[in-house]
């Protein structure tokens, strides 16, 4: 039976379970179960601390796992990234007091508080900087104010928490993170059929979330201009309407560009422009 590790709590857990459910698997928890078995698909979902998932996957106890790139990197586990899942995006950054001029290049001899000593240690080594890493499990932002550290290193999403603590980001982000599907290193060529199916199903959902289906009617003299706005993946679907000289057009389009696309279609004379979400797709 295929064993897949999922985060047991937090936003990564909620979004992972939603994605997997959309892909046709049963991973519903009714309480705090550590395991949920999808008998139909022969998959056992095991709920673990997000920070521990990379370690279990590397050991071979778990076949596949969903975790954040930052957590995987911090664990220093040897993994292969199978699929970026499109959620849980963040940056990992250094931060110092708002009034401080300290930069990462000046961290020699300084104290850096973090919950991610693995990431920070790797980055300091790369920069050839000798600084003391203070490992904390939470409330990193207050450590400078309490005199424990000179700088911090932490996950940043909006930056609001750091600003409220009187901190500013110093230097470029150490890394960009997001939710990933991972397996232990060296397995890419030996993935089983159930594993490959799981990956393809998830990929179908992830890709579909990036697109919408745009449909509209357009006169023949504007057809080429309209199709240039919505070229689709290979080419748009075009069908003649009962009204002579008019055509119905359907094409996939990037969701992020939707409003601009609709503006351009209206400009070239398209009528009845609609956009609908795509549940899943295989490109």
Short mmCIF file of C-alpha atoms in Angstrom, two decimals:
data_model
loop_
_atom_site.label_atom_id
_atom_site.label_comp_id
_atom_site.label_asym_id
_atom_site.label_seq_id
_atom_site.Cartn_x
_atom_site.Cartn_y
_atom_site.Cartn_z
CA UNK A 1 0.00 0.00 0.00
CA UNK A 2 1.29 3.46 -0.94
CA UNK A 3 2.22 5.55 2.12
CA UNK A 4 1.95 9.34 1.83
CA UNK A 5 2.75 11.81 4.63
CA UNK A 6 0.66 14.95 5.05
CA UNK A 7 1.07 17.88 7.48
CA UNK A 8 -1.03 17.27 10.58
CA UNK A 9 -2.00 20.90 11.22
CA UNK A 10 -1.87 24.46 9.92
CA UNK A 11 -2.53 25.94 6.51
CA UNK A 12 -0.29 23.39 4.78
CA UNK A 13 -2.47 20.62 6.18
CA UNK A 14 -5.76 22.20 5.11
CA UNK A 15 -4.62 23.01 1.59
CA UNK A 16 -2.92 19.63 1.12
CA UNK A 17 -6.07 17.76 2.08
CA UNK A 18 -8.21 19.96 -0.18
CA UNK A 19 -5.88 19.32 -3.13
CA UNK A 20 -5.79 15.56 -2.56
CA UNK A 21 -9.57 15.37 -2.18
CA UNK A 22 -10.01 17.19 -5.49
CA UNK A 23 -7.69 14.62 -7.05
CA UNK A 24 -10.10 11.84 -6.08
CA UNK A 25 -8.50 10.47 -2.92
CA UNK A 26 -10.07 10.08 0.51
CA UNK A 27 -7.89 11.67 3.19
CA UNK A 28 -10.64 13.05 5.40
CA UNK A 29 -9.92 13.17 9.13
CA UNK A 30 -12.85 13.11 11.55
CA UNK A 31 -10.75 14.00 14.59
CA UNK A 32 -7.01 13.72 15.21
CA UNK A 33 -6.39 10.41 13.50
CA UNK A 34 -2.75 9.78 12.66
CA UNK A 35 -3.68 7.59 9.69
CA UNK A 36 -6.47 7.56 7.12
CA UNK A 37 -6.71 4.66 4.69
CA UNK A 38 -8.18 5.15 1.24
CA UNK A 39 -9.15 1.53 0.56
CA UNK A 40 -10.35 2.15 -2.99
CA UNK A 41 -7.05 3.69 -4.12
CA UNK A 42 -4.85 1.61 -1.82
CA UNK A 43 -3.24 4.65 -0.21
CA UNK A 44 -2.46 5.22 3.46
CA UNK A 45 -2.24 8.88 4.44
CA UNK A 46 -0.14 9.47 7.55
CA UNK A 47 -0.38 12.80 9.37
CA UNK A 48 2.91 14.08 10.78
CA UNK A 49 4.44 17.31 12.00
CA UNK A 50 5.38 19.27 8.84
CA UNK A 51 8.93 19.60 10.14
CA UNK A 52 9.31 15.79 10.45
CA UNK A 53 7.93 14.75 7.06
CA UNK A 54 11.20 15.16 5.14
CA UNK A 55 13.03 12.93 7.63
CA UNK A 56 10.48 10.12 7.33
CA UNK A 57 10.48 10.33 3.53
CA UNK A 58 14.28 10.28 3.34
CA UNK A 59 14.38 7.19 5.55
CA UNK A 60 12.11 5.28 3.16
CA UNK A 61 9.45 4.67 5.80
CA UNK A 62 7.13 6.97 3.80
CA UNK A 63 6.96 6.86 -0.02
CA UNK A 64 5.86 10.43 -0.72
CA UNK A 65 5.28 13.51 1.42
CA UNK A 66 3.97 17.04 1.26
CA UNK A 67 5.98 19.66 3.12
CA UNK A 68 7.43 23.13 2.67
CA UNK A 69 10.71 23.65 0.84
CA UNK A 70 12.00 25.58 3.87
CA UNK A 71 11.24 22.70 6.23
CA UNK A 72 12.76 20.14 3.89
CA UNK A 73 15.91 22.21 3.46
CA UNK A 74 16.22 22.84 7.19
CA UNK A 75 16.06 19.09 7.90
CA UNK A 76 19.05 18.63 5.55
CA UNK A 77 17.31 15.52 4.21
CA UNK A 78 18.23 14.23 0.76
CA UNK A 79 15.05 14.51 -1.30
CA UNK A 80 13.83 14.92 -4.85
CA UNK A 81 11.14 17.52 -5.52
CA UNK A 82 8.38 15.89 -7.57
CA UNK A 83 5.89 18.73 -7.85
CA UNK A 84 5.42 22.33 -6.71
CA UNK A 85 1.88 22.56 -5.36
CA UNK A 86 1.15 26.26 -5.78
CA UNK A 87 0.37 27.17 -2.15
CA UNK A 88 2.24 27.94 1.06
CA UNK A 89 4.44 30.46 -0.72
CA UNK A 90 6.82 32.46 1.46
CA UNK A 91 10.35 33.83 1.64
CA UNK A 92 13.03 33.07 4.20
CA UNK A 93 14.81 36.24 5.24
CA UNK A 94 17.10 37.88 7.76
CA UNK A 95 15.66 40.78 9.75
CA UNK A 96 17.18 43.43 12.01
CA UNK A 97 15.79 46.38 14.00
CA UNK A 98 14.28 49.10 11.79
CA UNK A 99 16.96 51.62 12.79
CA UNK A 100 19.86 49.17 12.39
CA UNK A 101 22.25 49.33 9.42
CA UNK A 102 23.32 45.70 9.95
CA UNK A 103 23.42 43.53 6.83
CA UNK A 104 24.15 39.79 6.41
CA UNK A 105 27.69 40.65 5.31
CA UNK A 106 28.25 42.14 8.77
CA UNK A 107 26.99 39.16 10.78
CA UNK A 108 30.47 38.01 11.86
CA UNK A 109 30.43 37.60 15.65
CA UNK A 110 26.70 38.37 15.85
CA UNK A 111 23.88 36.29 17.30
CA UNK A 112 21.10 35.13 14.96
CA UNK A 113 17.88 33.73 16.39
CA UNK A 114 15.89 31.27 14.27
CA UNK A 115 13.72 28.17 14.26
CA UNK A 116 15.58 27.00 11.17
CA UNK A 117 19.22 26.43 12.19
CA UNK A 118 19.85 24.14 9.23
CA UNK A 119 18.97 26.79 6.63
CA UNK A 120 20.82 29.55 8.48
CA UNK A 121 23.89 27.37 9.05
CA UNK A 122 24.07 26.49 5.35
CA UNK A 123 23.69 30.13 4.33
CA UNK A 124 26.33 31.41 6.76
CA UNK A 125 28.74 28.74 5.57
CA UNK A 126 28.14 29.80 1.98
CA UNK A 127 28.86 33.42 2.92
CA UNK A 128 31.92 32.38 4.99
CA UNK A 129 30.48 34.14 8.04
CA UNK A 130 31.12 33.07 11.64
CA UNK A 131 28.00 33.91 13.64
CA UNK A 132 26.29 32.26 16.59
CA UNK A 133 22.93 30.61 15.83
CA UNK A 134 20.38 30.83 18.64
CA UNK A 135 17.73 28.11 18.12
CA UNK A 136 14.26 29.10 19.28
CA UNK A 137 10.94 27.32 18.73
CA UNK A 138 8.74 30.40 18.45
CA UNK A 139 8.29 34.14 19.03
CA UNK A 140 11.46 34.79 17.06
CA UNK A 141 10.60 38.46 16.45
CA UNK A 142 10.87 39.42 20.13
CA UNK A 143 14.30 37.85 20.65
CA UNK A 144 16.18 41.01 19.61
CA UNK A 145 14.13 43.21 21.92
CA UNK A 146 14.85 40.84 24.81
CA UNK A 147 18.59 40.97 24.13
CA UNK A 148 18.90 37.35 23.02
CA UNK A 149 19.96 38.09 19.43
CA UNK A 150 21.26 40.80 17.12
CA UNK A 151 19.28 39.58 14.11
CA UNK A 152 16.72 36.94 13.27
CA UNK A 153 16.07 34.61 10.33
CA UNK A 154 12.51 33.50 9.69
CA UNK A 155 9.76 32.77 7.20
CA UNK A 156 8.12 35.90 5.79
CA UNK A 157 4.77 35.94 4.01
CA UNK A 158 3.35 39.46 4.23
CA UNK A 159 6.04 41.02 6.46
CA UNK A 160 3.36 42.42 8.75
CA UNK A 161 4.51 40.53 11.86
CA UNK A 162 8.07 41.76 11.47
CA UNK A 163 6.95 45.35 10.92
CA UNK A 164 4.80 45.20 14.05
CA UNK A 165 7.87 44.04 15.98
CA UNK A 166 9.89 47.00 14.69
CA UNK A 167 12.02 44.91 12.33
CA UNK A 168 12.96 45.22 8.68
CA UNK A 169 14.22 42.64 6.20
CA UNK A 170 17.98 42.82 5.71
CA UNK A 171 19.54 41.69 2.46
CA UNK A 172 18.01 39.51 -0.22
CA UNK A 173 15.83 36.52 0.77
CA UNK A 174 17.82 33.40 1.56
CA UNK A 175 15.30 31.27 -0.32
CA UNK A 176 11.79 31.11 -1.74
CA UNK A 177 9.57 28.44 -0.27
CA UNK A 178 6.28 26.75 -1.13
CA UNK A 179 4.52 23.43 -0.58
CA UNK A 180 6.13 20.51 -2.39
CA UNK A 181 5.49 16.86 -3.08
CA UNK A 182 8.76 15.05 -2.34
CA UNK A 183 10.31 11.60 -2.31
CA UNK A 184 13.68 10.36 -1.17
CA UNK A 185 16.58 11.16 -3.45
CA UNK A 186 17.31 8.80 -6.32
CA UNK A 187 13.80 7.38 -6.78
CA UNK A 188 12.71 9.36 -9.84
CA UNK A 189 13.39 6.50 -12.25
CA UNK A 190 11.77 3.83 -10.07
CA UNK A 191 8.46 5.40 -9.06
CA UNK A 192 5.62 2.87 -9.02
CA UNK A 193 2.47 3.14 -11.13
CA UNK A 194 0.33 4.23 -8.12
CA UNK A 195 2.90 6.91 -7.28
CA UNK A 196 2.95 8.20 -10.84
CA UNK A 197 -0.85 8.27 -10.93
CA UNK A 198 -0.92 10.26 -7.69
CA UNK A 199 1.58 12.78 -9.10
CA UNK A 200 -0.34 13.16 -12.37
CA UNK A 201 -3.65 13.66 -10.59
CA UNK A 202 -2.20 16.36 -8.36
CA UNK A 203 -0.46 17.98 -11.32
CA UNK A 204 -3.80 18.12 -13.13
CA UNK A 205 -5.34 20.08 -10.26
CA UNK A 206 -2.33 22.38 -9.82
CA UNK A 207 -2.23 23.24 -13.54
CA UNK A 208 -6.00 23.69 -13.75
CA UNK A 209 -5.89 26.26 -10.95
CA UNK A 210 -3.66 28.43 -13.12
CA UNK A 211 -6.11 28.57 -16.03
CA UNK A 212 -9.70 29.41 -16.88
CA UNK A 213 -11.79 28.47 -19.91
CA UNK A 214 -12.71 31.56 -21.91
CA UNK A 215 -15.64 31.40 -24.33
CA UNK A 216 -17.08 34.09 -26.60
CA UNK A 217 -18.74 34.85 -29.93
CA UNK A 218 -17.03 36.98 -32.53
CA UNK A 219 -17.63 38.16 -36.10
CA UNK A 220 -15.53 36.63 -38.87
CA UNK A 221 -13.66 39.85 -39.65
CA UNK A 222 -12.40 39.98 -36.03
CA UNK A 223 -11.77 36.25 -35.61
CA UNK A 224 -8.00 36.35 -36.13
CA UNK A 225 -7.54 39.29 -33.76
CA UNK A 226 -9.63 37.55 -31.10
CA UNK A 227 -7.76 34.26 -31.48
CA UNK A 228 -4.49 36.17 -31.06
CA UNK A 229 -5.78 37.28 -27.64
CA UNK A 230 -6.74 33.70 -26.69
CA UNK A 231 -4.31 31.36 -28.50
CA UNK A 232 -5.07 28.50 -26.09
CA UNK A 233 -2.62 25.70 -25.38
CA UNK A 234 -2.32 24.32 -28.92
CA UNK A 235 -4.98 26.43 -30.66
CA UNK A 236 -8.44 27.74 -29.78
CA UNK A 237 -11.56 25.75 -30.64
CA UNK A 238 -13.56 27.62 -33.31
CA UNK A 239 -17.06 26.66 -34.48
CA UNK A 240 -19.47 28.49 -36.82
CA UNK A 241 -22.64 29.90 -35.30
CA UNK A 242 -26.10 29.76 -36.83
CA UNK A 243 -25.76 33.49 -37.42
CA UNK A 244 -23.88 33.73 -40.68
CA UNK A 245 -20.37 35.16 -40.43
CA UNK A 246 -20.11 34.62 -36.65
CA UNK A 247 -18.07 32.09 -34.71
CA UNK A 248 -17.95 30.60 -31.21
CA UNK A 249 -14.46 30.44 -29.73
CA UNK A 250 -13.24 28.49 -26.70
CA UNK A 251 -9.70 28.49 -25.28
CA UNK A 252 -7.78 28.00 -22.05
CA UNK A 253 -6.22 31.23 -20.76
CA UNK A 254 -3.97 32.13 -17.79
CA UNK A 255 -6.14 33.06 -14.82
CA UNK A 256 -3.78 35.84 -13.74
CA UNK A 257 -4.33 37.63 -17.08
CA UNK A 258 -8.09 37.10 -17.23
CA UNK A 259 -9.28 40.68 -16.80
CA UNK A 260 -6.82 42.03 -19.36
CA UNK A 261 -7.82 39.28 -21.81
CA UNK A 262 -11.51 40.12 -21.43
CA UNK A 263 -10.74 43.82 -21.98
CA UNK A 264 -8.93 43.02 -25.23
CA UNK A 265 -11.69 40.70 -26.44
CA UNK A 266 -14.30 43.39 -25.93
CA UNK A 267 -12.05 45.85 -27.79
CA UNK A 268 -11.99 43.59 -30.89
CA UNK A 269 -15.76 43.15 -30.84
CA UNK A 270 -16.26 39.83 -29.02
CA UNK A 271 -19.71 39.26 -27.49
CA UNK A 272 -20.95 37.07 -24.67
CA UNK A 273 -17.50 36.70 -23.14
CA UNK A 274 -17.54 34.30 -20.19
CA UNK A 275 -14.85 32.58 -18.12
CA UNK A 276 -15.26 29.40 -16.09
CA UNK A 277 -12.96 27.60 -13.68
CA UNK A 278 -11.32 24.32 -14.70
CA UNK A 279 -11.45 21.51 -12.13
CA UNK A 280 -8.57 19.49 -13.54
CA UNK A 281 -6.70 19.02 -16.80
CA UNK A 282 -3.89 17.09 -18.46
CA UNK A 283 -1.76 19.09 -20.86
#
